[in-house]
PDB file of C-alpha atoms and ligand atoms in Angstrom:
ATOM      1  CA  UNK N  13      -0.157  -0.054  -0.284  1.00  0.00           C
ATOM      2  CA  UNK N  14       1.351   3.418  -1.478  1.00  0.00           C
ATOM      3  CA  UNK N  15       0.815   6.173   1.021  1.00  0.00           C
ATOM      4  CA  UNK N  16       1.390   9.468   0.839  1.00  0.00           C
ATOM      5  CA  UNK N  17       0.828  13.025   2.873  1.00  0.00           C
ATOM      6  CA  UNK N  18      -0.264  16.268   1.377  1.00  0.00           C
ATOM      7  CA  UNK N  19       0.334  18.613   4.177  1.00  0.00           C
ATOM      8  CA  UNK N  20      -0.423  22.636   4.158  1.00  0.00           C
ATOM      9  CA  UNK N  21      -1.931  25.006   6.033  1.00  0.00           C
ATOM     10  CA  UNK N  22      -5.067  24.956   3.921  1.00  0.00           C
ATOM     11  CA  UNK N  23      -6.383  27.869   5.220  1.00  0.00           C
ATOM     12  CA  UNK N  24      -8.688  27.944   3.273  1.00  0.00           C
ATOM     13  CA  UNK N  25      -8.390  25.049   0.088  1.00  0.00           C
ATOM     14  CA  UNK N  26      -8.123  26.147  -3.311  1.00  0.00           C
ATOM     15  CA  UNK N  27      -8.407  24.868  -6.535  1.00  0.00           C
ATOM     16  CA  UNK N  28      -4.889  24.834  -6.777  1.00  0.00           C
ATOM     17  CA  UNK N  29      -4.648  22.255  -3.789  1.00  0.00           C
ATOM     18  CA  UNK N  30      -7.128  20.184  -4.834  1.00  0.00           C
ATOM     19  CA  UNK N  31      -5.579  19.787  -8.392  1.00  0.00           C
ATOM     20  CA  UNK N  32      -2.082  18.550  -6.319  1.00  0.00           C
ATOM     21  CA  UNK N  33      -4.521  16.480  -4.264  1.00  0.00           C
ATOM     22  CA  UNK N  34      -6.782  14.784  -7.099  1.00  0.00           C
ATOM     23  CA  UNK N  35      -3.620  14.005  -9.407  1.00  0.00           C
ATOM     24  CA  UNK N  36      -1.704  12.532  -5.974  1.00  0.00           C
ATOM     25  CA  UNK N  37      -4.507  10.596  -5.172  1.00  0.00           C
ATOM     26  CA  UNK N  38      -4.217   8.524  -9.063  1.00  0.00           C
ATOM     27  CA  UNK N  39      -0.267   7.840  -8.405  1.00  0.00           C
ATOM     28  CA  UNK N  40      -0.706   6.904  -4.912  1.00  0.00           C
ATOM     29  CA  UNK N  41      -3.055   4.145  -3.017  1.00  0.00           C
ATOM     30  CA  UNK N  42      -4.149   6.099  -0.242  1.00  0.00           C
ATOM     31  CA  UNK N  43      -3.553   9.768   0.275  1.00  0.00           C
ATOM     32  CA  UNK N  44      -3.378  11.789   3.778  1.00  0.00           C
ATOM     33  CA  UNK N  45      -4.148  15.350   3.828  1.00  0.00           C
ATOM     34  CA  UNK N  46      -3.233  17.216   6.860  1.00  0.00           C
ATOM     35  CA  UNK N  47      -4.167  20.072   8.239  1.00  0.00           C
ATOM     36  CA  UNK N  48      -0.638  21.225   9.809  1.00  0.00           C
ATOM     37  CA  UNK N  49       0.082  24.703  11.838  1.00  0.00           C
ATOM     38  CA  UNK N  50       2.015  27.015  10.164  1.00  0.00           C
ATOM     39  CA  UNK N  51       3.645  29.030  12.879  1.00  0.00           C
ATOM     40  CA  UNK N  52       4.503  31.918  10.273  1.00  0.00           C
ATOM     41  CA  UNK N  53       0.791  32.474   9.704  1.00  0.00           C
ATOM     42  CA  UNK N  54      -1.986  33.357  11.439  1.00  0.00           C
ATOM     43  CA  UNK N  55      -5.139  31.369  10.314  1.00  0.00           C
ATOM     44  CA  UNK N  56      -8.349  32.967   9.039  1.00  0.00           C
ATOM     45  CA  UNK N  57     -10.194  29.273   9.705  1.00  0.00           C
ATOM     46  CA  UNK N  58      -9.838  27.009  12.505  1.00  0.00           C
ATOM     47  CA  UNK N  59      -8.872  23.641  12.020  1.00  0.00           C
ATOM     48  CA  UNK N  60     -12.225  21.968  12.185  1.00  0.00           C
ATOM     49  CA  UNK N  61     -13.220  24.501   9.794  1.00  0.00           C
ATOM     50  CA  UNK N  62     -10.340  23.955   6.940  1.00  0.00           C
ATOM     51  CA  UNK N  63     -10.808  19.749   7.332  1.00  0.00           C
ATOM     52  CA  UNK N  64     -14.375  20.450   7.167  1.00  0.00           C
ATOM     53  CA  UNK N  65     -13.614  22.110   3.950  1.00  0.00           C
ATOM     54  CA  UNK N  66     -11.270  19.921   2.029  1.00  0.00           C
ATOM     55  CA  UNK N  67     -13.408  16.864   3.099  1.00  0.00           C
ATOM     56  CA  UNK N  68     -16.370  18.523   1.308  1.00  0.00           C
ATOM     57  CA  UNK N  69     -14.096  19.215  -1.667  1.00  0.00           C
ATOM     58  CA  UNK N  70     -12.552  15.867  -1.958  1.00  0.00           C
ATOM     59  CA  UNK N  71     -15.787  13.763  -0.868  1.00  0.00           C
ATOM     60  CA  UNK N  72     -15.351  12.729  -4.946  1.00  0.00           C
ATOM     61  CA  UNK N  73     -11.788  11.209  -4.221  1.00  0.00           C
ATOM     62  CA  UNK N  74     -12.390   7.345  -2.822  1.00  0.00           C
ATOM     63  CA  UNK N  75      -8.862   7.060  -1.566  1.00  0.00           C
ATOM     64  CA  UNK N  76      -8.248  10.824  -0.075  1.00  0.00           C
ATOM     65  CA  UNK N  77      -8.599  11.229   3.743  1.00  0.00           C
ATOM     66  CA  UNK N  78      -8.589  14.248   5.651  1.00  0.00           C
ATOM     67  CA  UNK N  79      -6.414  14.951   9.378  1.00  0.00           C
ATOM     68  CA  UNK N  80      -4.967  16.817  11.166  1.00  0.00           C
ATOM     69  CA  UNK N  81      -1.380  16.919  13.444  1.00  0.00           C
ATOM     70  CA  UNK N  82       0.152  18.826  15.778  1.00  0.00           C
ATOM     71  CA  UNK N  83       3.782  18.200  15.570  1.00  0.00           C
ATOM     72  CA  UNK N  84       6.505  17.766  13.329  1.00  0.00           C
ATOM     73  CA  UNK N  85       5.150  16.628   9.919  1.00  0.00           C
ATOM     74  CA  UNK N  86       7.443  13.783   9.711  1.00  0.00           C
ATOM     75  CA  UNK N  87       6.399  12.489  12.515  1.00  0.00           C
ATOM     76  CA  UNK N  88       2.651  12.622  11.088  1.00  0.00           C
ATOM     77  CA  UNK N  89       4.144  10.643   8.433  1.00  0.00           C
ATOM     78  CA  UNK N  90       6.027   8.382  10.199  1.00  0.00           C
ATOM     79  CA  UNK N  91       3.104   7.625  12.234  1.00  0.00           C
ATOM     80  CA  UNK N  92       0.648   6.931   9.356  1.00  0.00           C
ATOM     81  CA  UNK N  93       3.317   4.699   7.501  1.00  0.00           C
ATOM     82  CA  UNK N  94       3.619   6.775   4.543  1.00  0.00           C
ATOM     83  CA  UNK N  95       6.662   6.814   2.309  1.00  0.00           C
ATOM     84  CA  UNK N  96       5.985  10.346   0.601  1.00  0.00           C
ATOM     85  CA  UNK N  97       5.368  13.989   1.100  1.00  0.00           C
ATOM     86  CA  UNK N  98       3.861  15.670  -1.622  1.00  0.00           C
ATOM     87  CA  UNK N  99       3.844  19.359  -2.023  1.00  0.00           C
ATOM     88  CA  UNK N 100       2.911  21.478  -5.307  1.00  0.00           C
ATOM     89  CA  UNK N 101       5.120  23.514  -6.858  1.00  0.00           C
ATOM     90  CA  UNK N 102       4.011  26.424  -8.548  1.00  0.00           C
ATOM     91  CA  UNK N 103       6.487  28.928  -9.635  1.00  0.00           C
ATOM     92  CA  UNK N 104      10.354  29.729  -9.358  1.00  0.00           C
ATOM     93  CA  UNK N 105       9.312  31.539  -5.951  1.00  0.00           C
ATOM     94  CA  UNK N 106       8.183  28.813  -4.594  1.00  0.00           C
ATOM     95  CA  UNK N 107      11.664  26.998  -4.591  1.00  0.00           C
ATOM     96  CA  UNK N 108      13.445  28.581  -1.969  1.00  0.00           C
ATOM     97  CA  UNK N 109      10.992  27.758   0.375  1.00  0.00           C
ATOM     98  CA  UNK N 110      10.071  24.345  -0.150  1.00  0.00           C
ATOM     99  CA  UNK N 111      13.825  23.383  -0.683  1.00  0.00           C
ATOM    100  CA  UNK N 112      14.465  24.427   3.108  1.00  0.00           C
ATOM    101  CA  UNK N 113      11.726  22.739   4.756  1.00  0.00           C
ATOM    102  CA  UNK N 114      12.230  19.522   2.281  1.00  0.00           C
ATOM    103  CA  UNK N 115      15.914  19.657   3.511  1.00  0.00           C
ATOM    104  CA  UNK N 116      15.135  19.814   7.099  1.00  0.00           C
ATOM    105  CA  UNK N 117      12.570  17.360   6.673  1.00  0.00           C
ATOM    106  CA  UNK N 118      15.242  14.771   5.214  1.00  0.00           C
ATOM    107  CA  UNK N 119      17.281  16.224   8.119  1.00  0.00           C
ATOM    108  CA  UNK N 120      15.093  14.908  10.552  1.00  0.00           C
ATOM    109  CA  UNK N 121      13.528  11.481   9.024  1.00  0.00           C
ATOM    110  CA  UNK N 122      15.231  10.647   5.599  1.00  0.00           C
ATOM    111  CA  UNK N 123      13.057   7.420   5.502  1.00  0.00           C
ATOM    112  CA  UNK N 124      10.294   9.620   4.074  1.00  0.00           C
ATOM    113  CA  UNK N 125      10.476  11.218   0.285  1.00  0.00           C
ATOM    114  CA  UNK N 126       9.458  14.465  -0.353  1.00  0.00           C
ATOM    115  CA  UNK N 127       8.006  14.840  -4.133  1.00  0.00           C
ATOM    116  CA  UNK N 128       7.042  17.894  -5.888  1.00  0.00           C
ATOM    117  CA  UNK N 129       3.695  18.355  -8.384  1.00  0.00           C
ATOM    118  CA  UNK N 130       3.872  21.076 -10.586  1.00  0.00           C
ATOM    119  CA  UNK N 131       0.537  23.191 -10.237  1.00  0.00           C
ATOM    120  CA  UNK N 132      -1.111  23.770 -13.738  1.00  0.00           C
ATOM    121  CA  UNK N 133      -0.469  26.694 -15.407  1.00  0.00           C
ATOM    122  CA  UNK N 134      -3.794  27.946 -14.572  1.00  0.00           C
ATOM    123  CA  UNK N 135      -3.251  27.951 -10.858  1.00  0.00           C
ATOM    124  CA  UNK N 136      -0.143  29.248 -11.047  1.00  0.00           C
ATOM    125  CA  UNK N 137      -1.017  32.611  -9.525  1.00  0.00           C
ATOM    126  CA  UNK N 138      -3.350  31.205  -7.085  1.00  0.00           C
ATOM    127  CA  UNK N 139      -3.038  31.067  -3.004  1.00  0.00           C
ATOM    128  CA  UNK N 140      -5.055  31.056  -0.234  1.00  0.00           C
ATOM    129  CA  UNK N 141      -3.875  34.750   0.685  1.00  0.00           C
ATOM    130  CA  UNK N 142      -4.296  35.771  -2.369  1.00  0.00           C
ATOM    131  CA  UNK N 143      -7.967  34.213  -2.963  1.00  0.00           C
ATOM    132  CA  UNK N 144      -8.892  35.282   0.935  1.00  0.00           C
ATOM    133  CA  UNK N 145      -7.993  39.252  -0.141  1.00  0.00           C
ATOM    134  CA  UNK N 146     -10.153  39.488  -3.310  1.00  0.00           C
ATOM    135  CA  UNK N 147     -12.896  37.779  -0.944  1.00  0.00           C
ATOM    136  CA  UNK N 148     -13.086  40.888   1.500  1.00  0.00           C
ATOM    137  CA  UNK N 149     -14.390  42.656  -1.916  1.00  0.00           C
ATOM    138  CA  UNK N 150     -17.423  40.497  -2.909  1.00  0.00           C
ATOM    139  CA  UNK N 151     -15.603  39.194  -6.052  1.00  0.00           C
ATOM    140  CA  UNK N 152     -16.344  36.196  -8.043  1.00  0.00           C
ATOM    141  CA  UNK N 153     -14.721  33.141  -6.212  1.00  0.00           C
ATOM    142  CA  UNK N 154     -16.202  29.975  -8.264  1.00  0.00           C
ATOM    143  CA  UNK N 155     -13.267  29.916 -10.662  1.00  0.00           C
ATOM    144  CA  UNK N 156     -10.673  29.832  -7.635  1.00  0.00           C
ATOM    145  CA  UNK N 157     -12.084  27.473  -5.053  1.00  0.00           C
ATOM    146  CA  UNK N 158     -14.037  24.785  -4.452  1.00  0.00           C
ATOM    147  CA  UNK N 159     -18.097  25.500  -3.915  1.00  0.00           C
ATOM    148  CA  UNK N 160     -18.442  24.820  -0.198  1.00  0.00           C
ATOM    149  CA  UNK N 161     -15.033  27.359   0.538  1.00  0.00           C
ATOM    150  CA  UNK N 162     -16.930  30.039  -1.584  1.00  0.00           C
ATOM    151  CA  UNK N 163     -19.818  30.213   0.574  1.00  0.00           C
ATOM    152  CA  UNK N 164     -18.099  29.940   3.646  1.00  0.00           C
ATOM    153  CA  UNK N 165     -15.437  32.502   2.637  1.00  0.00           C
ATOM    154  CA  UNK N 166     -18.965  34.739   2.025  1.00  0.00           C
ATOM    155  CA  UNK N 167     -20.084  33.822   5.057  1.00  0.00           C
ATOM    156  CA  UNK N 168     -16.388  34.956   7.235  1.00  0.00           C
ATOM    157  CA  UNK N 169     -16.345  38.303   5.191  1.00  0.00           C
ATOM    158  CA  UNK N 170     -20.192  38.793   5.746  1.00  0.00           C
ATOM    159  CA  UNK N 171     -20.525  39.372   1.864  1.00  0.00           C
ATOM    160  CA  UNK N 172     -23.240  37.583   0.935  1.00  0.00           C
TER     161      UNK N 172
HETATM  162  O1  PNS M  15       0.753  25.557   3.431  1.00  0.00           O
HETATM  163  P1  PNS M  15       1.736  25.762   3.633  1.00  0.00           P
HETATM  164  O2  PNS M  15       1.895  26.870   4.771  1.00  0.00           O
HETATM  165  O3  PNS M  15       2.905  25.998   3.027  1.00  0.00           O
HETATM  166  O4  PNS M  15       2.020  24.197   4.691  1.00  0.00           O
HETATM  167  C1  PNS M  15       3.547  24.439   5.580  1.00  0.00           C
HETATM  168  C2  PNS M  15       3.374  23.299   6.591  1.00  0.00           C
HETATM  169  C3  PNS M  15       2.603  23.141   7.047  1.00  0.00           C
HETATM  170  C4  PNS M  15       3.423  22.207   5.928  1.00  0.00           C
HETATM  171  C5  PNS M  15       4.883  23.539   7.336  1.00  0.00           C
HETATM  172  O5  PNS M  15       4.825  24.372   8.163  1.00  0.00           O
HETATM  173  C6  PNS M  15       4.340  22.056   8.081  1.00  0.00           C
HETATM  174  O6  PNS M  15       4.999  21.198   8.007  1.00  0.00           O
HETATM  175  N1  PNS M  15       4.687  22.513  10.033  1.00  0.00           N
HETATM  176  C7  PNS M  15       4.512  21.426  10.555  1.00  0.00           C
HETATM  177  C8  PNS M  15       5.743  22.024  11.562  1.00  0.00           C
HETATM  178  C9  PNS M  15       7.059  21.238  11.008  1.00  0.00           C
HETATM  179  O7  PNS M  15       7.104  19.904  10.357  1.00  0.00           O
HETATM  180  N2  PNS M  15       8.191  21.729  10.386  1.00  0.00           N
HETATM  181  C10 PNS M  15       8.879  21.186  10.223  1.00  0.00           C
HETATM  182  C11 PNS M  15       9.253  21.525   8.549  1.00  0.00           C
HETATM  183  S1  PNS M  15       9.252  23.309   8.007  1.00  0.00           S
END
């Protein structure tokens, strides 16, 4: 059984994340999408809300499970007996940050391999932060996020 972990803050999940999760789900037997704490971010959604939105957005994918963990990513991967950590790469600007966390994760546990999936070009500009920014101003979000996320953002920002 080949298991991969797709970690992130997912505050909230975007169509770019969903693209990566979907493509990873075609390669691995099981995908664990795990909501983790990124100490440099101040989230809009609670962990429970983020998990619920991921569950709703990935319900059509039969081999995807959603989880959370309050510790090191490599410890979660070991606990779940995952062979790989999957990260999406949008542009060159992602590379330095990803190289840093991948190198640290390899120092912490060299048994777990990190693999990168290139985001589709149409999502290369997309991030949770930029979606939150435009969501404040009643923008159309259906191109950028799954339907339940669009609804949740409207409720958060009271732009229904
Ligand atoms: O979506 P993000 O914010 O880019 O994801 C970053 C995340 C959550 C994967 C990273 O911050 C993380 O792995 N946090 C858990 C703590 C950890 O393992 N830190 C060591 C690697 S930086």
